[in-house]
């Protein structure tokens, strides 16, 4: 589920382990299911990709289009 994906990516980033294959696969799955992710999961995913320096232009472009309709659901920490 979305929480498991976000938590796994977050955990790898937290320990500083970049696994390009894992991050690419997570992006592929997330692109298909992004509407299932809540604001915290999206924030954690973006943080994780940025932390390990893993680029995923398609994922980031799609995420960029999400916050406006959902902005009212984001708290100040998630926006930051």
PDB file of N, CA and C in Angstrom:
ATOM      1  N   UNK A   1       0.833  -1.186   0.000  1.00  0.00           N
ATOM      2  CA  UNK A   1       0.000   0.000   0.000  1.00  0.00           C
ATOM      3  C   UNK A   1       0.876   1.247   0.000  1.00  0.00           C
ATOM      4  N   UNK A   2       0.273   2.404  -0.106  1.00  0.00           N
ATOM      5  CA  UNK A   2       1.038   3.638  -0.236  1.00  0.00           C
ATOM      6  C   UNK A   2       1.928   3.905   0.977  1.00  0.00           C
ATOM      7  N   UNK A   3       1.439   3.602   2.149  1.00  0.00           N
ATOM      8  CA  UNK A   3       2.237   3.832   3.355  1.00  0.00           C
ATOM      9  C   UNK A   3       3.483   2.943   3.354  1.00  0.00           C
ATOM     10  N   UNK A   4       3.341   1.705   2.962  1.00  0.00           N
ATOM     11  CA  UNK A   4       4.490   0.801   2.914  1.00  0.00           C
ATOM     12  C   UNK A   4       5.545   1.288   1.929  1.00  0.00           C
ATOM     13  N   UNK A   5       5.104   1.757   0.777  1.00  0.00           N
ATOM     14  CA  UNK A   5       6.045   2.274  -0.224  1.00  0.00           C
ATOM     15  C   UNK A   5       6.773   3.493   0.327  1.00  0.00           C
ATOM     16  N   UNK A   6       6.018   4.449   0.845  1.00  0.00           N
ATOM     17  CA  UNK A   6       6.615   5.668   1.375  1.00  0.00           C
ATOM     18  C   UNK A   6       7.560   5.365   2.535  1.00  0.00           C
ATOM     19  N   UNK A   7       7.158   4.477   3.436  1.00  0.00           N
ATOM     20  CA  UNK A   7       7.996   4.133   4.583  1.00  0.00           C
ATOM     21  C   UNK A   7       9.285   3.444   4.167  1.00  0.00           C
ATOM     22  N   UNK A   8       9.209   2.575   3.185  1.00  0.00           N
ATOM     23  CA  UNK A   8      10.406   1.873   2.719  1.00  0.00           C
ATOM     24  C   UNK A   8      11.408   2.843   2.111  1.00  0.00           C
ATOM     25  N   UNK A   9      10.918   3.719   1.237  1.00  0.00           N
ATOM     26  CA  UNK A   9      11.795   4.709   0.605  1.00  0.00           C
ATOM     27  C   UNK A   9      12.376   5.648   1.662  1.00  0.00           C
ATOM     28  N   UNK A  10      11.547   6.065   2.606  1.00  0.00           N
ATOM     29  CA  UNK A  10      11.992   6.944   3.688  1.00  0.00           C
ATOM     30  C   UNK A  10      13.087   6.257   4.512  1.00  0.00           C
ATOM     31  N   UNK A  11      12.895   4.986   4.828  1.00  0.00           N
ATOM     32  CA  UNK A  11      13.868   4.259   5.642  1.00  0.00           C
ATOM     33  C   UNK A  11      15.218   4.160   4.936  1.00  0.00           C
ATOM     34  N   UNK A  12      15.206   3.844   3.657  1.00  0.00           N
ATOM     35  CA  UNK A  12      16.465   3.776   2.909  1.00  0.00           C
ATOM     36  C   UNK A  12      17.172   5.128   2.911  1.00  0.00           C
ATOM     37  N   UNK A  13      16.421   6.198   2.713  1.00  0.00           N
ATOM     38  CA  UNK A  13      17.019   7.533   2.710  1.00  0.00           C
ATOM     39  C   UNK A  13      17.541   7.904   4.088  1.00  0.00           C
ATOM     40  N   UNK A  14      16.812   7.514   5.124  1.00  0.00           N
ATOM     41  CA  UNK A  14      17.211   7.849   6.490  1.00  0.00           C
ATOM     42  C   UNK A  14      18.561   7.245   6.855  1.00  0.00           C
ATOM     43  N   UNK A  15      18.829   6.043   6.370  1.00  0.00           N
ATOM     44  CA  UNK A  15      20.126   5.421   6.661  1.00  0.00           C
ATOM     45  C   UNK A  15      21.176   5.785   5.605  1.00  0.00           C
ATOM     46  N   UNK A  16      20.777   6.612   4.647  1.00  0.00           N
ATOM     47  CA  UNK A  16      21.720   7.083   3.636  1.00  0.00           C
ATOM     48  C   UNK A  16      22.063   6.057   2.578  1.00  0.00           C
ATOM     49  N   UNK A  17      21.170   5.110   2.378  1.00  0.00           N
ATOM     50  CA  UNK A  17      21.419   4.062   1.382  1.00  0.00           C
ATOM     51  C   UNK A  17      20.614   4.344   0.123  1.00  0.00           C
ATOM     52  N   UNK A  18      21.313   4.638  -0.929  1.00  0.00           N
ATOM     53  CA  UNK A  18      20.655   4.876  -2.206  1.00  0.00           C
ATOM     54  C   UNK A  18      20.656   3.589  -3.010  1.00  0.00           C
ATOM     55  N   UNK A  19      19.480   3.121  -3.316  1.00  0.00           N
ATOM     56  CA  UNK A  19      19.334   1.923  -4.135  1.00  0.00           C
ATOM     57  C   UNK A  19      18.581   2.336  -5.392  1.00  0.00           C
ATOM     58  N   UNK A  20      19.317   2.676  -6.457  1.00  0.00           N
ATOM     59  CA  UNK A  20      18.652   3.165  -7.668  1.00  0.00           C
ATOM     60  C   UNK A  20      17.539   2.255  -8.177  1.00  0.00           C
ATOM     61  N   UNK A  21      17.754   0.955  -8.120  1.00  0.00           N
ATOM     62  CA  UNK A  21      16.724   0.031  -8.603  1.00  0.00           C
ATOM     63  C   UNK A  21      15.465   0.114  -7.748  1.00  0.00           C
ATOM     64  N   UNK A  22      15.632   0.197  -6.435  1.00  0.00           N
ATOM     65  CA  UNK A  22      14.489   0.314  -5.538  1.00  0.00           C
ATOM     66  C   UNK A  22      13.752   1.629  -5.766  1.00  0.00           C
ATOM     67  N   UNK A  23      14.485   2.731  -5.847  1.00  0.00           N
ATOM     68  CA  UNK A  23      13.866   4.037  -6.028  1.00  0.00           C
ATOM     69  C   UNK A  23      13.168   4.139  -7.389  1.00  0.00           C
ATOM     70  N   UNK A  24      13.768   3.545  -8.433  1.00  0.00           N
ATOM     71  CA  UNK A  24      13.124   3.541  -9.750  1.00  0.00           C
ATOM     72  C   UNK A  24      11.830   2.733  -9.725  1.00  0.00           C
ATOM     73  N   UNK A  25      11.862   1.568  -9.086  1.00  0.00           N
ATOM     74  CA  UNK A  25      10.668   0.720  -9.010  1.00  0.00           C
ATOM     75  C   UNK A  25       9.585   1.393  -8.170  1.00  0.00           C
ATOM     76  N   UNK A  26       9.968   2.012  -7.069  1.00  0.00           N
ATOM     77  CA  UNK A  26       9.002   2.724  -6.237  1.00  0.00           C
ATOM     78  C   UNK A  26       8.356   3.866  -7.022  1.00  0.00           C
ATOM     79  N   UNK A  27       9.134   4.567  -7.811  1.00  0.00           N
ATOM     80  CA  UNK A  27       8.588   5.651  -8.635  1.00  0.00           C
ATOM     81  C   UNK A  27       7.598   5.092  -9.653  1.00  0.00           C
ATOM     82  N   UNK A  28       7.945   3.985 -10.271  1.00  0.00           N
ATOM     83  CA  UNK A  28       7.063   3.352 -11.262  1.00  0.00           C
ATOM     84  C   UNK A  28       5.709   2.988 -10.635  1.00  0.00           C
ATOM     85  N   UNK A  29       5.758   2.387  -9.471  1.00  0.00           N
ATOM     86  CA  UNK A  29       4.522   1.991  -8.778  1.00  0.00           C
ATOM     87  C   UNK A  29       3.753   3.225  -8.319  1.00  0.00           C
ATOM     88  N   UNK A  30       4.473   4.181  -7.768  1.00  0.00           N
ATOM     89  CA  UNK A  30       3.839   5.392  -7.249  1.00  0.00           C
ATOM     90  C   UNK A  30       3.142   6.175  -8.355  1.00  0.00           C
ATOM     91  N   UNK A  31       3.743   6.244  -9.516  1.00  0.00           N
ATOM     92  CA  UNK A  31       3.123   6.962 -10.636  1.00  0.00           C
ATOM     93  C   UNK A  31       1.734   6.405 -10.961  1.00  0.00           C
ATOM     94  N   UNK A  32       1.570   5.107 -10.851  1.00  0.00           N
ATOM     95  CA  UNK A  32       0.282   4.476 -11.146  1.00  0.00           C
ATOM     96  C   UNK A  32      -0.728   4.657 -10.015  1.00  0.00           C
ATOM     97  N   UNK A  33      -0.230   4.893  -8.790  1.00  0.00           N
ATOM     98  CA  UNK A  33      -1.122   4.884  -7.625  1.00  0.00           C
ATOM     99  C   UNK A  33      -1.052   6.174  -6.802  1.00  0.00           C
ATOM    100  N   UNK A  34      -0.565   7.238  -7.391  1.00  0.00           N
ATOM    101  CA  UNK A  34      -0.316   8.456  -6.630  1.00  0.00           C
ATOM    102  C   UNK A  34      -1.557   9.009  -5.946  1.00  0.00           C
ATOM    103  N   UNK A  35      -2.713   8.768  -6.518  1.00  0.00           N
ATOM    104  CA  UNK A  35      -3.954   9.268  -5.906  1.00  0.00           C
ATOM    105  C   UNK A  35      -4.250   8.579  -4.570  1.00  0.00           C
ATOM    106  N   UNK A  36      -3.578   7.463  -4.286  1.00  0.00           N
ATOM    107  CA  UNK A  36      -3.758   6.748  -3.018  1.00  0.00           C
ATOM    108  C   UNK A  36      -2.876   7.306  -1.902  1.00  0.00           C
ATOM    109  N   UNK A  37      -1.894   8.128  -2.254  1.00  0.00           N
ATOM    110  CA  UNK A  37      -0.937   8.646  -1.283  1.00  0.00           C
ATOM    111  C   UNK A  37      -1.516   9.870  -0.586  1.00  0.00           C
ATOM    112  N   UNK A  38      -1.363   9.910   0.744  1.00  0.00           N
ATOM    113  CA  UNK A  38      -1.800  11.097   1.474  1.00  0.00           C
ATOM    114  C   UNK A  38      -0.660  12.115   1.509  1.00  0.00           C
ATOM    115  N   UNK A  39      -0.925  13.272   2.078  1.00  0.00           N
ATOM    116  CA  UNK A  39       0.058  14.350   2.062  1.00  0.00           C
ATOM    117  C   UNK A  39       1.348  13.971   2.787  1.00  0.00           C
ATOM    118  N   UNK A  40       1.249  13.259   3.891  1.00  0.00           N
ATOM    119  CA  UNK A  40       2.448  12.844   4.631  1.00  0.00           C
ATOM    120  C   UNK A  40       3.290  11.886   3.806  1.00  0.00           C
ATOM    121  N   UNK A  41       2.664  10.951   3.142  1.00  0.00           N
ATOM    122  CA  UNK A  41       3.392   9.984   2.322  1.00  0.00           C
ATOM    123  C   UNK A  41       4.077  10.667   1.142  1.00  0.00           C
ATOM    124  N   UNK A  42       3.399  11.623   0.527  1.00  0.00           N
ATOM    125  CA  UNK A  42       4.001  12.377  -0.577  1.00  0.00           C
ATOM    126  C   UNK A  42       5.202  13.168  -0.069  1.00  0.00           C
ATOM    127  N   UNK A  43       5.030  13.848   1.064  1.00  0.00           N
ATOM    128  CA  UNK A  43       6.131  14.631   1.634  1.00  0.00           C
ATOM    129  C   UNK A  43       7.324  13.727   1.959  1.00  0.00           C
ATOM    130  N   UNK A  44       7.064  12.558   2.541  1.00  0.00           N
ATOM    131  CA  UNK A  44       8.146  11.625   2.867  1.00  0.00           C
ATOM    132  C   UNK A  44       8.857  11.117   1.618  1.00  0.00           C
ATOM    133  N   UNK A  45       8.094  10.857   0.572  1.00  0.00           N
ATOM    134  CA  UNK A  45       8.696  10.384  -0.676  1.00  0.00           C
ATOM    135  C   UNK A  45       9.603  11.456  -1.274  1.00  0.00           C
ATOM    136  N   UNK A  46       9.113  12.673  -1.360  1.00  0.00           N
ATOM    137  CA  UNK A  46       9.917  13.755  -1.935  1.00  0.00           C
ATOM    138  C   UNK A  46      11.184  13.962  -1.108  1.00  0.00           C
ATOM    139  N   UNK A  47      11.033  13.966   0.216  1.00  0.00           N
ATOM    140  CA  UNK A  47      12.196  14.122   1.095  1.00  0.00           C
ATOM    141  C   UNK A  47      13.211  13.014   0.841  1.00  0.00           C
ATOM    142  N   UNK A  48      12.742  11.782   0.743  1.00  0.00           N
ATOM    143  CA  UNK A  48      13.642  10.641   0.555  1.00  0.00           C
ATOM    144  C   UNK A  48      14.405  10.735  -0.759  1.00  0.00           C
ATOM    145  N   UNK A  49      13.707  11.049  -1.844  1.00  0.00           N
ATOM    146  CA  UNK A  49      14.382  11.161  -3.142  1.00  0.00           C
ATOM    147  C   UNK A  49      15.407  12.284  -3.111  1.00  0.00           C
ATOM    148  N   UNK A  50      15.054  13.404  -2.497  1.00  0.00           N
ATOM    149  CA  UNK A  50      15.991  14.532  -2.394  1.00  0.00           C
ATOM    150  C   UNK A  50      17.185  14.169  -1.518  1.00  0.00           C
ATOM    151  N   UNK A  51      16.948  13.472  -0.444  1.00  0.00           N
ATOM    152  CA  UNK A  51      18.011  13.127   0.504  1.00  0.00           C
ATOM    153  C   UNK A  51      19.073  12.237  -0.124  1.00  0.00           C
ATOM    154  N   UNK A  52      18.650  11.269  -0.926  1.00  0.00           N
ATOM    155  CA  UNK A  52      19.637  10.384  -1.557  1.00  0.00           C
ATOM    156  C   UNK A  52      20.082  10.898  -2.920  1.00  0.00           C
ATOM    157  N   UNK A  53      19.481  11.997  -3.365  1.00  0.00           N
ATOM    158  CA  UNK A  53      19.870  12.579  -4.645  1.00  0.00           C
ATOM    159  C   UNK A  53      19.424  11.766  -5.845  1.00  0.00           C
ATOM    160  N   UNK A  54      18.297  11.101  -5.699  1.00  0.00           N
ATOM    161  CA  UNK A  54      17.779  10.271  -6.792  1.00  0.00           C
ATOM    162  C   UNK A  54      16.722  11.055  -7.572  1.00  0.00           C
ATOM    163  N   UNK A  55      16.959  11.231  -8.829  1.00  0.00           N
ATOM    164  CA  UNK A  55      16.039  11.991  -9.671  1.00  0.00           C
ATOM    165  C   UNK A  55      14.981  11.077 -10.284  1.00  0.00           C
ATOM    166  N   UNK A  56      13.775  11.575 -10.304  1.00  0.00           N
ATOM    167  CA  UNK A  56      12.681  10.869 -10.963  1.00  0.00           C
ATOM    168  C   UNK A  56      11.755  11.923 -11.574  1.00  0.00           C
ATOM    169  N   UNK A  57      12.156  12.479 -12.708  1.00  0.00           N
ATOM    170  CA  UNK A  57      11.412  13.605 -13.296  1.00  0.00           C
ATOM    171  C   UNK A  57       9.927  13.334 -13.501  1.00  0.00           C
ATOM    172  N   UNK A  58       9.570  12.162 -13.974  1.00  0.00           N
ATOM    173  CA  UNK A  58       8.151  11.863 -14.191  1.00  0.00           C
ATOM    174  C   UNK A  58       7.371  11.901 -12.881  1.00  0.00           C
ATOM    175  N   UNK A  59       7.933  11.304 -11.844  1.00  0.00           N
ATOM    176  CA  UNK A  59       7.275  11.297 -10.541  1.00  0.00           C
ATOM    177  C   UNK A  59       7.161  12.711  -9.991  1.00  0.00           C
ATOM    178  N   UNK A  60       8.260  13.465 -10.049  1.00  0.00           N
ATOM    179  CA  UNK A  60       8.241  14.823  -9.511  1.00  0.00           C
ATOM    180  C   UNK A  60       7.252  15.705 -10.274  1.00  0.00           C
ATOM    181  N   UNK A  61       7.191  15.545 -11.597  1.00  0.00           N
ATOM    182  CA  UNK A  61       6.222  16.324 -12.388  1.00  0.00           C
ATOM    183  C   UNK A  61       4.795  16.004 -11.975  1.00  0.00           C
ATOM    184  N   UNK A  62       4.513  14.727 -11.779  1.00  0.00           N
ATOM    185  CA  UNK A  62       3.161  14.337 -11.382  1.00  0.00           C
ATOM    186  C   UNK A  62       2.844  14.826  -9.972  1.00  0.00           C
ATOM    187  N   UNK A  63       3.801  14.744  -9.071  1.00  0.00           N
ATOM    188  CA  UNK A  63       3.596  15.227  -7.712  1.00  0.00           C
ATOM    189  C   UNK A  63       3.349  16.731  -7.714  1.00  0.00           C
ATOM    190  N   UNK A  64       4.039  17.445  -8.578  1.00  0.00           N
ATOM    191  CA  UNK A  64       3.881  18.899  -8.661  1.00  0.00           C
ATOM    192  C   UNK A  64       2.434  19.286  -8.947  1.00  0.00           C
ATOM    193  N   UNK A  65       1.723  18.474  -9.685  1.00  0.00           N
ATOM    194  CA  UNK A  65       0.337  18.784 -10.044  1.00  0.00           C
ATOM    195  C   UNK A  65      -0.672  18.410  -8.971  1.00  0.00           C
ATOM    196  N   UNK A  66      -0.248  17.703  -7.947  1.00  0.00           N
ATOM    197  CA  UNK A  66      -1.175  17.246  -6.908  1.00  0.00           C
ATOM    198  C   UNK A  66      -1.482  18.290  -5.845  1.00  0.00           C
ATOM    199  N   UNK A  67      -0.499  18.983  -5.303  1.00  0.00           N
ATOM    200  CA  UNK A  67      -0.770  19.782  -4.102  1.00  0.00           C
ATOM    201  C   UNK A  67      -1.865  20.830  -4.216  1.00  0.00           C
ATOM    202  N   UNK A  68      -2.031  21.480  -5.341  1.00  0.00           N
ATOM    203  CA  UNK A  68      -3.031  22.537  -5.393  1.00  0.00           C
ATOM    204  C   UNK A  68      -4.430  22.067  -4.998  1.00  0.00           C
ATOM    205  N   UNK A  69      -4.955  21.010  -5.578  1.00  0.00           N
ATOM    206  CA  UNK A  69      -6.282  20.564  -5.142  1.00  0.00           C
ATOM    207  C   UNK A  69      -6.305  20.028  -3.710  1.00  0.00           C
ATOM    208  N   UNK A  70      -5.160  19.536  -3.234  1.00  0.00           N
ATOM    209  CA  UNK A  70      -5.087  18.936  -1.904  1.00  0.00           C
ATOM    210  C   UNK A  70      -4.444  19.851  -0.865  1.00  0.00           C
ATOM    211  N   UNK A  71      -4.099  21.061  -1.234  1.00  0.00           N
ATOM    212  CA  UNK A  71      -3.323  21.927  -0.352  1.00  0.00           C
ATOM    213  C   UNK A  71      -3.948  22.083   1.024  1.00  0.00           C
ATOM    214  N   UNK A  72      -5.256  22.110   1.082  1.00  0.00           N
ATOM    215  CA  UNK A  72      -5.927  22.271   2.376  1.00  0.00           C
ATOM    216  C   UNK A  72      -5.701  21.083   3.312  1.00  0.00           C
ATOM    217  N   UNK A  73      -5.251  19.950   2.778  1.00  0.00           N
ATOM    218  CA  UNK A  73      -4.999  18.768   3.606  1.00  0.00           C
ATOM    219  C   UNK A  73      -3.568  18.729   4.153  1.00  0.00           C
ATOM    220  N   UNK A  74      -2.678  19.576   3.616  1.00  0.00           N
ATOM    221  CA  UNK A  74      -1.291  19.572   4.040  1.00  0.00           C
ATOM    222  C   UNK A  74      -1.136  20.436   5.292  1.00  0.00           C
ATOM    223  N   UNK A  75      -0.362  19.936   6.271  1.00  0.00           N
ATOM    224  CA  UNK A  75      -0.053  20.771   7.426  1.00  0.00           C
ATOM    225  C   UNK A  75       1.234  21.548   7.126  1.00  0.00           C
ATOM    226  N   UNK A  76       1.627  22.435   8.018  1.00  0.00           N
ATOM    227  CA  UNK A  76       2.761  23.306   7.778  1.00  0.00           C
ATOM    228  C   UNK A  76       4.063  22.524   7.577  1.00  0.00           C
ATOM    229  N   UNK A  77       4.234  21.427   8.294  1.00  0.00           N
ATOM    230  CA  UNK A  77       5.445  20.623   8.135  1.00  0.00           C
ATOM    231  C   UNK A  77       5.499  19.986   6.752  1.00  0.00           C
ATOM    232  N   UNK A  78       4.376  19.519   6.252  1.00  0.00           N
ATOM    233  CA  UNK A  78       4.342  18.868   4.942  1.00  0.00           C
ATOM    234  C   UNK A  78       4.577  19.885   3.825  1.00  0.00           C
ATOM    235  N   UNK A  79       4.121  21.102   4.006  1.00  0.00           N
ATOM    236  CA  UNK A  79       4.345  22.149   3.007  1.00  0.00           C
ATOM    237  C   UNK A  79       5.798  22.563   2.992  1.00  0.00           C
ATOM    238  N   UNK A  80       6.412  22.610   4.170  1.00  0.00           N
ATOM    239  CA  UNK A  80       7.820  23.015   4.269  1.00  0.00           C
ATOM    240  C   UNK A  80       8.705  21.966   3.641  1.00  0.00           C
TER     241      UNK A  80
END
